[in-house]
CSV table of C-alpha atoms in Angstrom, one decimal:
chain,number,residue,atom,x,y,z
R,275,MET,CA,-67.9,-57.5,10.7
R,276,HIS,CA,-66.4,-59.0,7.6
R,277,HIS,CA,-62.4,-58.7,7.6
R,278,HIS,CA,-62.2,-56.8,4.5
R,279,ASN,CA,-63.6,-53.9,6.4
R,280,PHE,CA,-59.9,-53.9,8.1
R,281,TYR,CA,-58.4,-53.3,4.7
R,282,ASP,CA,-61.2,-50.7,3.8
R,283,SER,CA,-60.6,-48.4,6.6
R,284,VAL,CA,-57.4,-47.6,5.7
R,285,SER,CA,-57.2,-48.2,1.7
R,286,SER,CA,-57.4,-44.4,1.3
R,287,THR,CA,-54.2,-43.7,3.1
R,288,GLN,CA,-52.3,-41.5,0.9
R,289,ALA,CA,-48.3,-40.6,0.6
R,290,ASN,CA,-48.8,-37.4,2.6
R,291,ALA,CA,-50.2,-39.1,5.3
R,292,SER,CA,-49.2,-38.8,9.3
R,293,GLU,CA,-46.9,-41.2,10.7
R,294,ILE,CA,-49.8,-42.3,12.8
R,295,ASP,CA,-51.8,-42.8,9.7
R,296,PHE,CA,-49.2,-45.2,8.4
R,297,ARG,CA,-48.6,-47.1,11.3
R,298,ASN,CA,-52.4,-47.8,11.6
R,299,ALA,CA,-52.7,-48.5,7.9
R,300,MET,CA,-49.9,-51.2,8.3
R,301,SER,CA,-51.4,-52.7,11.6
R,302,ARG,CA,-54.7,-52.9,9.9
R,303,ILE,CA,-53.7,-54.5,6.5
R,304,TYR,CA,-51.8,-57.2,8.3
R,305,TYR,CA,-55.1,-58.2,10.2
R,306,TYR,CA,-56.8,-57.9,6.7
R,307,VAL,CA,-53.9,-60.5,5.5
R,308,TYR,CA,-54.3,-62.6,9.0
R,309,HIS,CA,-58.1,-63.2,8.6
R,310,GLU,CA,-57.7,-63.8,5.0
R,311,ILE,CA,-55.4,-66.6,5.5
R,312,LEU,CA,-57.3,-67.9,8.6
R,313,SER,CA,-60.3,-68.2,6.2
R,314,LEU,CA,-58.6,-70.0,3.6
R,315,ILE,CA,-57.3,-72.5,6.3
R,316,GLU,CA,-60.8,-73.0,7.2
R,317,LYS,CA,-61.6,-73.9,3.5
R,318,TYR,CA,-58.9,-76.3,2.8
R,319,THR,CA,-58.7,-79.5,4.7
R,320,ASP,CA,-55.0,-80.4,4.4
R,321,LEU,CA,-54.2,-76.8,6.1
R,322,LYS,CA,-56.9,-77.3,8.5
R,323,ILE,CA,-56.0,-80.6,9.8
R,324,ILE,CA,-52.4,-78.9,10.3
R,325,TYR,CA,-53.8,-75.8,12.0
R,326,ASP,CA,-55.7,-78.1,14.3
R,327,GLU,CA,-52.8,-80.0,15.3
R,328,LEU,CA,-50.5,-77.0,15.8
R,329,LYS,CA,-53.4,-74.9,17.8
R,330,GLY,CA,-52.4,-74.0,21.4
R,331,GLN,CA,-48.6,-74.8,20.8
R,332,TYR,CA,-47.7,-71.1,19.2
R,333,SER,CA,-49.4,-67.7,19.2
R,334,SER,CA,-51.9,-67.0,17.0
R,335,HIS,CA,-49.4,-65.2,14.4
R,336,LYS,CA,-46.7,-67.7,14.6
R,337,LEU,CA,-49.6,-70.7,14.2
R,338,LEU,CA,-50.6,-69.3,11.0
R,339,GLN,CA,-46.6,-69.3,9.7
R,340,ASN,CA,-46.3,-72.7,11.1
R,341,VAL,CA,-49.2,-74.1,9.1
R,342,PHE,CA,-47.5,-73.2,5.9
R,343,PHE,CA,-43.9,-74.4,7.2
R,344,THR,CA,-45.4,-77.7,8.2
R,345,TYR,CA,-47.1,-78.2,5.0
R,346,THR,CA,-44.0,-77.4,3.2
R,347,THR,CA,-42.3,-80.4,4.8
R,348,ARG,CA,-45.1,-82.6,4.2
R,349,SER,CA,-45.7,-81.8,0.8
R,350,LYS,CA,-42.2,-81.2,-0.2
R,351,SER,CA,-43.5,-77.9,-2.2
R,352,LEU,CA,-41.4,-74.9,-1.1
R,353,GLN,CA,-44.2,-72.6,-2.4
R,354,TYR,CA,-45.7,-73.1,1.0
R,355,ALA,CA,-42.5,-71.9,2.6
R,356,HIS,CA,-42.6,-68.8,0.4
R,357,ILE,CA,-45.9,-68.0,1.7
R,358,ALA,CA,-45.2,-68.6,5.4
R,359,ASN,CA,-41.8,-66.8,4.9
R,360,SER,CA,-44.2,-63.7,3.7
R,361,LEU,CA,-46.6,-63.8,6.6
R,362,LYS,CA,-43.5,-63.7,8.7
R,363,THR,CA,-42.2,-60.6,7.0
R,364,LEU,CA,-45.7,-59.1,7.4
R,365,HIS,CA,-46.1,-59.7,10.8
R,366,ASN,CA,-42.8,-58.3,11.6
R,367,LEU,CA,-43.8,-55.1,9.6
R,368,ARG,CA,-46.9,-55.1,11.8
R,369,CYS,CA,-44.5,-55.3,14.9
R,370,ASP,CA,-42.5,-52.6,14.0
R,371,ALA,CA,-45.7,-50.4,13.4
R,372,ASP,CA,-47.3,-51.3,16.6
R,373,TYR,CA,-44.4,-51.5,19.2
R,374,HIS,CA,-41.2,-49.8,17.8
R,375,LEU,CA,-42.2,-46.0,18.1
R,376,ASP,CA,-38.5,-45.0,18.5
R,377,GLU,CA,-38.3,-45.9,15.0
R,378,GLN,CA,-39.8,-43.6,12.2
R,379,ILE,CA,-42.5,-45.0,10.0
R,380,LYS,CA,-42.8,-43.4,6.7
R,381,PHE,CA,-44.5,-43.6,3.6
R,382,ALA,CA,-41.8,-46.0,2.2
R,383,ASP,CA,-42.2,-48.6,4.9
R,384,TYR,CA,-46.2,-48.3,4.3
R,385,ASN,CA,-45.9,-48.7,0.5
R,386,SER,CA,-43.6,-51.6,0.4
R,387,MET,CA,-45.5,-53.5,2.7
R,388,LEU,CA,-48.1,-52.9,0.3
R,389,PHE,CA,-46.1,-54.7,-2.4
R,390,GLU,CA,-45.2,-57.2,0.1
R,391,VAL,CA,-48.8,-57.9,0.4
R,392,ARG,CA,-49.4,-58.1,-3.1
R,393,ASP,CA,-46.5,-60.4,-3.6
R,394,LEU,CA,-48.3,-62.6,-1.0
R,395,GLN,CA,-51.5,-62.4,-2.6
R,396,GLN,CA,-49.7,-63.5,-5.9
R,397,LYS,CA,-48.2,-66.6,-4.4
R,398,LEU,CA,-51.4,-67.5,-3.0
R,399,GLN,CA,-53.5,-67.2,-5.9
R,400,ARG,CA,-51.1,-69.2,-7.8
R,401,ILE,CA,-52.3,-72.2,-5.5
R,402,TYR,CA,-55.8,-71.3,-4.4
R,403,LYS,CA,-57.3,-69.3,-7.3
R,404,ASP,CA,-60.2,-68.0,-4.8
R,405,ALA,CA,-57.9,-66.5,-2.3
R,406,PHE,CA,-57.3,-62.9,-1.6
R,407,ASN,CA,-59.6,-61.5,-4.3
R,408,MET,CA,-59.1,-57.9,-2.7
R,409,GLU,CA,-57.6,-55.6,-4.8
R,410,ILE,CA,-54.5,-54.1,-3.1
R,411,LYS,CA,-53.9,-50.4,-4.0
R,412,SER,CA,-50.7,-48.8,-3.7
R,413,PRO,CA,-50.8,-44.6,-3.7
R,414,SER,CA,-49.3,-43.0,-6.5
R,415,LYS,CA,-45.5,-43.0,-6.7
R,416,THR,CA,-44.7,-39.7,-7.1
R,417,THR,CA,-47.5,-37.5,-6.8
R,418,VAL,CA,-50.9,-37.9,-5.2
R,419,PHE,CA,-53.8,-36.2,-5.8
R,420,LYS,CA,-56.1,-35.2,-2.5
R,421,ARG,CA,-59.0,-33.0,-2.5
R,422,GLY,CA,-58.1,-31.6,-6.0
R,423,GLU,CA,-54.9,-30.6,-4.4
R,424,LYS,CA,-51.3,-32.0,-6.2
R,425,VAL,CA,-48.9,-33.1,-3.3
R,426,ASP,CA,-45.3,-33.6,-3.5
R,427,ASN,CA,-44.4,-36.7,-1.5
R,428,SER,CA,-41.0,-36.6,-2.5
R,429,LYS,CA,-39.7,-35.8,1.0
R,430,ASP,CA,-40.1,-39.3,2.3
R,431,GLU,CA,-37.9,-39.8,5.3
R,432,LYS,CA,-36.5,-42.6,7.3
R,433,THR,CA,-34.6,-43.1,10.7
R,434,GLU,CA,-32.6,-46.0,10.9
R,435,LYS,CA,-29.3,-47.3,12.7
R,436,SER,CA,-26.5,-48.6,10.8
R,437,THR,CA,-25.6,-47.3,7.2
R,438,LYS,CA,-24.0,-48.9,4.5
R,439,PRO,CA,-22.3,-46.9,1.8
R,440,ASN,CA,-23.3,-47.0,-2.0
R,441,PHE,CA,-22.5,-49.9,-3.8
R,442,GLN,CA,-21.1,-48.0,-6.9
R,443,PHE,CA,-17.9,-48.2,-8.2
R,444,VAL,CA,-15.6,-45.1,-7.7
R,445,ASP,CA,-14.3,-43.3,-10.7
D,84,MET,CA,-10.6,-40.9,-12.3
D,85,ALA,CA,-12.9,-39.3,-14.7
D,86,ILE,CA,-15.5,-41.2,-16.9
D,87,PRO,CA,-13.8,-41.0,-20.4
D,88,GLN,CA,-15.7,-39.7,-23.4
D,89,LEU,CA,-15.6,-43.1,-24.9
D,90,ASP,CA,-19.1,-43.5,-26.1
D,91,LEU,CA,-19.9,-45.4,-22.9
D,92,PRO,CA,-23.3,-46.7,-22.5
D,93,ILE,CA,-25.4,-44.5,-20.6
D,94,GLN,CA,-26.3,-47.2,-18.1
D,95,LEU,CA,-22.8,-47.0,-16.6
D,96,GLN,CA,-23.5,-43.3,-15.3
D,97,GLN,CA,-26.8,-44.0,-13.8
D,98,LYS,CA,-28.1,-45.9,-10.5
D,99,GLY,CA,-31.0,-48.3,-10.7
D,100,LYS,CA,-32.4,-51.5,-12.0
D,101,LYS,CA,-30.1,-53.3,-14.4
D,102,ASP,CA,-31.3,-53.5,-17.9
D,103,LEU,CA,-30.1,-56.7,-19.7
D,104,SER,CA,-32.0,-56.8,-22.6
D,105,PRO,CA,-30.5,-58.0,-25.7
D,106,THR,CA,-30.2,-54.5,-27.0
D,107,VAL,CA,-28.5,-53.2,-24.0
D,108,MET,CA,-26.2,-56.0,-23.8
D,109,ALA,CA,-25.2,-55.9,-27.2
D,110,GLU,CA,-24.3,-52.2,-26.8
D,111,LEU,CA,-22.4,-52.8,-23.7
D,112,ASN,CA,-20.5,-55.8,-25.5
D,113,ARG,CA,-20.0,-53.2,-28.6
D,114,ALA,CA,-18.3,-50.7,-25.7
D,115,ILE,CA,-16.2,-53.5,-24.3
D,116,GLU,CA,-14.7,-54.2,-27.8
D,117,LYS,CA,-14.2,-50.5,-28.4
D,118,LEU,CA,-12.2,-50.0,-25.0
D,119,GLN,CA,-10.2,-53.2,-25.5
D,120,HIS,CA,-8.3,-51.5,-28.5
D,121,ILE,CA,-7.4,-48.3,-26.3
D,122,LYS,CA,-3.6,-48.3,-25.6
D,123,GLY,CA,-1.2,-46.0,-23.7
D,124,LYS,CA,-2.1,-43.5,-21.0
D,125,ASP,CA,-5.8,-44.1,-21.4
D,126,GLU,CA,-5.4,-48.1,-21.0
D,127,ILE,CA,-6.2,-47.7,-17.1
D,128,TYR,CA,-9.5,-45.8,-17.8
D,129,ALA,CA,-10.4,-48.3,-20.2
D,130,TRP,CA,-9.6,-51.4,-17.8
D,131,HIS,CA,-11.7,-49.6,-15.3
D,132,ASN,CA,-14.7,-49.1,-17.4
D,133,ILE,CA,-14.4,-52.6,-19.1
D,134,ALA,CA,-14.8,-53.8,-15.3
D,135,LYS,CA,-17.6,-51.7,-14.9
D,136,ILE,CA,-19.4,-52.9,-17.9
D,137,TYR,CA,-18.6,-56.6,-16.7
D,138,ALA,CA,-20.1,-55.6,-13.2
D,139,TYR,CA,-23.1,-54.4,-14.7
D,140,GLN,CA,-23.6,-57.6,-17.0
D,141,ASN,CA,-23.2,-59.5,-13.6
D,142,GLN,CA,-19.9,-60.9,-14.9
D,143,PHE,CA,-18.4,-60.3,-11.5
D,144,ASP,CA,-15.2,-62.6,-12.0
D,145,LYS,CA,-14.2,-60.8,-15.1
D,146,ALA,CA,-14.6,-57.4,-13.4
D,147,ILE,CA,-12.3,-58.5,-10.9
D,148,VAL,CA,-9.6,-59.3,-13.6
D,149,TYR,CA,-10.0,-55.8,-14.8
D,150,PHE,CA,-10.0,-54.1,-11.4
D,151,GLU,CA,-6.8,-55.8,-10.7
D,152,LYS,CA,-5.1,-54.8,-13.7
D,153,VAL,CA,-6.0,-51.2,-12.9
D,154,TYR,CA,-4.7,-51.8,-9.4
D,155,GLN,CA,-1.7,-53.1,-10.3
D,156,LYS,CA,-0.7,-50.2,-12.5
D,157,ASP,CA,-2.3,-47.5,-10.0
D,158,ASN,CA,-2.6,-48.7,-6.3
D,159,SER,CA,-4.4,-46.0,-5.1
D,160,SER,CA,-7.1,-46.6,-2.3
D,161,LEU,CA,-9.8,-45.9,-4.7
D,162,ASN,CA,-8.7,-48.7,-7.1
D,163,PHE,CA,-8.3,-50.9,-4.0
D,164,ASP,CA,-11.7,-50.1,-3.1
D,165,ASN,CA,-13.5,-50.9,-6.7
D,166,LEU,CA,-11.3,-54.3,-6.6
D,167,ILE,CA,-12.6,-55.3,-3.2
D,168,LEU,CA,-16.3,-54.2,-4.3
D,169,SER,CA,-16.2,-56.4,-7.4
D,170,ILE,CA,-14.5,-59.4,-5.2
D,171,HIS,CA,-17.3,-59.1,-2.9
D,172,GLN,CA,-20.1,-58.9,-5.5
D,173,SER,CA,-18.7,-62.4,-7.0
D,174,GLY,CA,-19.7,-63.7,-3.7
D,175,GLN,CA,-16.2,-64.2,-2.2
D,176,TYR,CA,-17.2,-61.7,1.1
D,177,ALA,CA,-14.6,-63.9,2.8
D,178,VAL,CA,-11.9,-63.0,0.7
D,179,ALA,CA,-12.9,-59.4,0.5
D,180,ILE,CA,-12.5,-59.4,4.3
D,181,GLU,CA,-9.1,-60.9,4.3
D,182,LYS,CA,-7.9,-58.2,1.7
D,183,LEU,CA,-9.5,-55.6,3.5
D,184,LEU,CA,-7.9,-56.7,6.9
D,185,LEU,CA,-4.4,-56.8,5.4
D,186,TYR,CA,-4.6,-53.4,3.4
D,187,VAL,CA,-6.1,-51.4,6.3
D,188,GLN,CA,-3.5,-52.6,8.6
D,189,GLU,CA,-0.6,-51.9,6.4
D,190,LYS,CA,-1.8,-48.5,5.1
D,191,ARG,CA,-4.2,-47.5,8.0
D,192,ASP,CA,-6.5,-46.4,5.8
D,193,ASP,CA,-9.7,-45.3,7.6
D,194,GLU,CA,-12.4,-45.1,4.7
D,195,LEU,CA,-11.6,-48.7,4.0
D,196,LEU,CA,-11.7,-49.5,7.7
D,197,ASN,CA,-15.3,-48.2,7.5
D,198,LYS,CA,-16.0,-50.7,4.7
D,199,LEU,CA,-14.6,-53.5,6.8
D,200,LEU,CA,-16.7,-52.7,9.7
D,201,ASN,CA,-19.6,-52.7,7.0
D,202,LEU,CA,-18.7,-56.1,5.9
D,203,LEU,CA,-18.1,-57.3,9.6
D,204,LEU,CA,-21.6,-56.6,10.7
D,205,LEU,CA,-22.9,-59.2,8.0
D,206,TYR,CA,-20.2,-61.6,7.9
D,207,PRO,CA,-18.9,-61.5,11.8
D,208,ARG,CA,-16.5,-64.3,11.7
D,209,GLN,CA,-14.3,-64.8,15.0
D,210,ASP,CA,-10.7,-64.6,13.3
D,211,ASP,CA,-11.7,-61.7,11.4
D,212,ILE,CA,-13.1,-59.9,14.5
D,213,LYS,CA,-10.1,-60.3,16.5
D,214,GLN,CA,-7.7,-59.0,13.9
D,215,THR,CA,-9.9,-56.1,13.4
D,216,GLN,CA,-9.7,-55.7,17.2
D,217,LYS,CA,-6.0,-55.0,17.0
D,218,ILE,CA,-6.2,-52.8,14.0
D,219,LEU,CA,-8.9,-50.5,15.6
D,220,CYS,CA,-5.9,-50.0,18.3
D,221,LEU,CA,-4.2,-48.1,15.6
D,222,PHE,CA,-7.3,-45.6,15.3
D,223,ASN,CA,-7.4,-44.2,18.9
D,224,ASP,CA,-8.2,-40.6,17.8
D,225,GLU,CA,-11.5,-39.4,19.0
D,226,LYS,CA,-12.5,-38.8,15.5
D,227,TYR,CA,-12.7,-42.6,15.0
D,228,GLN,CA,-15.0,-43.3,18.4
D,229,SER,CA,-17.7,-43.9,16.0
D,230,TYR,CA,-15.7,-46.9,14.6
D,231,HIS,CA,-15.1,-48.5,18.1
D,232,GLN,CA,-18.9,-48.1,18.8
D,233,ARG,CA,-19.6,-50.0,15.4
D,234,PHE,CA,-17.4,-52.7,16.4
D,235,GLU,CA,-19.3,-53.1,19.7
D,236,ASP,CA,-22.5,-53.3,17.4
D,237,ILE,CA,-20.5,-56.1,15.7
D,238,LEU,CA,-20.2,-57.9,19.1
D,239,SER,CA,-23.9,-57.3,20.2
D,240,ARG,CA,-24.9,-59.2,16.9
D,241,ILE,CA,-22.7,-62.1,17.6
D,242,HIS,CA,-24.7,-62.0,20.9
D,243,LEU,CA,-27.7,-61.8,19.4
D,244,LEU,CA,-26.9,-64.4,17.1
D,245,ASP,CA,-26.1,-66.8,20.3
D,246,GLN,CA,-29.4,-65.9,21.9
D,247,PHE,CA,-31.7,-66.6,18.7
D,248,GLN,CA,-29.6,-70.1,18.1
D,249,LEU,CA,-28.9,-68.7,14.9
D,250,SER,CA,-25.4,-70.0,13.8
D,251,LEU,CA,-22.9,-67.7,12.2
D,252,GLU,CA,-22.5,-69.9,9.2
D,253,ASP,CA,-26.5,-69.5,8.5
D,254,TYR,CA,-26.5,-65.7,9.2
D,255,CYS,CA,-23.6,-65.0,6.5
D,256,PHE,CA,-25.4,-67.3,4.2
D,257,MET,CA,-28.5,-65.3,4.1
D,258,ASN,CA,-26.8,-62.1,4.2
D,259,ASP,CA,-24.9,-63.3,1.2
D,260,ILE,CA,-28.0,-64.5,-0.8
D,261,TYR,CA,-29.8,-60.9,-0.4
D,262,GLU,CA,-26.5,-59.1,-1.2
D,263,ASN,CA,-26.0,-61.2,-4.5
D,264,ILE,CA,-29.6,-60.6,-5.6
D,265,LEU,CA,-29.3,-56.8,-5.0
D,266,ASP,CA,-25.8,-56.8,-6.7
D,267,LYS,CA,-27.4,-58.6,-9.7
D,268,PHE,CA,-30.6,-56.7,-9.6
D,269,TYR,CA,-29.3,-53.0,-9.2
D,270,TYR,CA,-26.2,-51.0,-10.6
D,271,GLY,CA,-24.6,-48.5,-8.1
D,272,TYR,CA,-27.5,-48.9,-5.4
D,273,GLY,CA,-27.5,-47.2,-2.1
D,274,MET,CA,-28.6,-49.8,0.9
D,275,VAL,CA,-28.7,-49.8,4.5
D,276,PHE,CA,-29.1,-53.0,6.5
D,277,ASP,CA,-31.3,-52.4,9.5
D,278,CYS,CA,-31.4,-55.5,11.9
D,279,ASP,CA,-34.1,-55.5,14.3
D,280,GLU,CA,-34.0,-58.2,17.2
D,281,ALA,CA,-37.1,-57.5,19.0
D,282,ILE,CA,-38.8,-60.2,20.8
D,283,GLU,CA,-42.0,-59.9,18.9
D,284,HIS,CA,-40.0,-61.0,15.8
D,285,ASP,CA,-39.2,-64.1,17.2
D,286,GLY,CA,-35.9,-63.9,16.0
D,287,LEU,CA,-33.7,-61.2,14.3
D,288,PHE,CA,-35.4,-59.5,11.3
D,289,GLN,CA,-33.6,-57.8,8.7
D,290,LYS,CA,-35.0,-54.7,6.9
D,291,ILE,CA,-33.2,-53.8,3.7
D,292,HIS,CA,-33.5,-50.2,2.8
D,293,ILE,CA,-32.9,-49.6,-0.9
D,294,PHE,CA,-32.8,-46.0,-2.5
D,295,GLU,CA,-33.7,-44.3,-5.5
D,296,ALA,CA,-35.9,-47.3,-6.5
D,297,GLU,CA,-39.5,-48.2,-6.7
D,298,ALA,CA,-41.6,-50.1,-4.3
D,299,GLU,CA,-42.7,-52.5,-7.1
D,300,ASP,CA,-39.4,-53.8,-7.5
D,301,ILE,CA,-40.1,-55.7,-4.0
D,302,LEU,CA,-42.3,-58.3,-6.2
D,303,GLU,CA,-39.0,-59.0,-8.5
D,304,LEU,CA,-36.7,-59.1,-5.7
D,305,ASN,CA,-38.6,-61.3,-3.9
D,306,HIS,CA,-39.2,-63.7,-6.9
D,307,LEU,CA,-35.6,-63.7,-7.6
D,308,TYR,CA,-34.8,-64.5,-4.1
D,309,GLU,CA,-37.4,-67.4,-4.0
D,310,GLN,CA,-35.9,-68.9,-7.5
D,311,LYS,CA,-32.5,-68.7,-5.8
D,312,ILE,CA,-33.5,-70.9,-2.7
D,313,GLU,CA,-35.5,-73.3,-5.2
D,314,ARG,CA,-32.3,-73.7,-7.3
D,315,MET,CA,-30.0,-74.3,-4.1
D,316,ILE,CA,-32.6,-76.9,-3.1
D,317,GLU,CA,-32.7,-78.6,-6.3
D,318,GLN,CA,-28.9,-78.7,-6.5
D,319,GLY,CA,-28.5,-80.0,-3.0
D,320,GLN,CA,-26.9,-77.1,-1.3
D,321,LEU,CA,-29.7,-76.4,1.1
D,322,THR,CA,-32.5,-78.7,2.2
D,323,ILE,CA,-35.9,-77.7,2.7
D,324,GLU,CA,-35.7,-78.6,6.7
D,325,LYS,CA,-32.5,-76.5,6.8
D,326,TYR,CA,-34.0,-73.2,5.0
D,327,ILE,CA,-37.3,-73.5,7.1
D,328,ASP,CA,-35.0,-73.7,10.2
D,329,ILE,CA,-32.9,-70.7,9.2
D,330,ILE,CA,-36.0,-68.4,8.1
D,331,SER,CA,-37.9,-69.2,11.1
D,332,LYS,CA,-34.9,-67.5,13.1
D,333,TYR,CA,-34.0,-64.7,10.6
D,334,ASN,CA,-35.8,-63.0,7.8
D,335,PHE,CA,-35.9,-60.2,5.4
D,336,SER,CA,-37.7,-57.5,3.9
D,337,PHE,CA,-37.2,-54.7,1.6
D,338,VAL,CA,-38.0,-50.9,2.1
D,339,ILE,CA,-37.9,-48.9,-0.9
D,340,HIS,CA,-37.2,-45.4,-1.0
D,341,THR,CA,-37.4,-43.1,-3.9
D,342,GLU,CA,-35.0,-40.7,-2.6
D,343,THR,CA,-31.2,-41.1,-2.6
D,344,GLN,CA,-29.3,-42.4,0.4
D,345,GLU,CA,-27.9,-39.2,0.9
D,346,GLU,CA,-31.3,-37.3,1.3
D,347,TRP,CA,-32.5,-40.1,3.4
D,348,GLU,CA,-29.1,-39.9,5.9
D,349,ASN,CA,-29.5,-36.0,6.0
D,350,SER,CA,-33.2,-36.4,7.0
D,351,ARG,CA,-32.3,-38.9,9.7
D,352,ALA,CA,-29.4,-36.7,11.1
D,353,SER,CA,-31.7,-33.5,11.2
D,354,SER,CA,-34.6,-35.5,12.9
C-alpha cells in the first residue's frame, strides 16, 4: 500500500462531518505525513545517517522529530528545527484526536491541522524540491457543497478549559 | 466611552488581521493628526483613540503614553484596563502584573483580578503568586469560587513545569513570544490558551484558539514566529541548542475558529 492512501481515504472530509470523522481524518493525515517524512529520510543520506544513529533510542514519532532536531545542531540551520517543530505539533494534534476523547474535536481543529500540514509541506519543499507533492486541500471556509446541497458550517463549536478575555481596548 | 465621530479609520472598529499597508498607515496617521488638535472636553476621547491607533500600528510604547494620559485624567477601571493591556502588548508582562497586583489590592476590583489570574497562568512567577494568594483572601464570597479554582490551576501549572523540567523562565519566554506575534498580527482578537500536559505529548502542548479568523492565517503566524526565532538567534538572545531544548518540552499550535469567542463559549457552556 502507498502511504498516499492514508490521505486519500480522508481527503473528502467536509466541514459538516461528524466528530469521529474529524478524529479519523486527523489521525490518518498525521500518518500520511509520518510516512512521507520517513521516505524522505530514506532518500537523503545526511538524514538517514542520523536516523540510523538514533534508531532504538526513541519512539518512532519522536525519532522522526529528533532526526531534524539533530540535523539542526549539526548543520547550524534553523530551518530543520522548524520542520521538527511542525512534526511535533502534528503529532500532538494526532494524539489529541486519538486519545483525548473528553475534549471535543471539531471542524476548526481539523481545518487548522490541514494548514499546519500545508505549512510543513512548504518548509520541506524549500529544501527538498521532490518532497510532499500531494495537494493538501482544505474544505471551503464558509460553505461546502455536498451531494448538491448547500451546507452551513458556521456553527463550528469547541469545548475547552481556560479562557482569556478579548484582547480589545475598552471604549 | 463611545467612539467619537471623528472620521476614524474603519479598522479601529473591527476585529481581525491588521492591515499595515501604506494606504491604511497613511489614513491612520492622518487620523492621529486630526485627533491631536482636539482640545477641551473631547481631549480624553482624542487621546484614547490616538492610543488605539498606535496599538493598531504596533507602536505599543506610544499607545502606553496616551493610555497613561487618559488614565491620569479619568482613573476609571476601564481606562486602567486599557493601560494594562497596552503595557502587556509592549512585552512588559512583569510590569503589567505588578501594576495589576497593586490596583486589585487597593481597589478590590474583581474584573481586574480576573485579568490578573489570566496573566498569571502564562507568567506564574513565585512572588506574584504569593501576593495574589493574599489578595484572594479578600475575595471569599461564593461568587468568587471560580477565581480560587483558577488559582489552583496556576499552582498545578507550576507543578507541571517541574515535572517536565521546563524552567519558569523558558515557559514565560515562549508565551511572551506567542502573545507578541498575535498582538502584532491581529487587532482586538479573542484568544484562549489551552494547555495540555498529556504524556503522549512528551511535554507541554499549548493550543491557542483564535476567533473570528481564517485558518490560512496559520501560515503567516508560523512564518512570523519562525522569523522572530531566527532574529533572536542572529542577535544572540537565544542559541539553537537552547531553542531546541525548550521546544522539545513545550510547543504550540493554533486552532483558528471563524466564529466569535462568545459563540464558542456559549456552545461550550451548553455542551
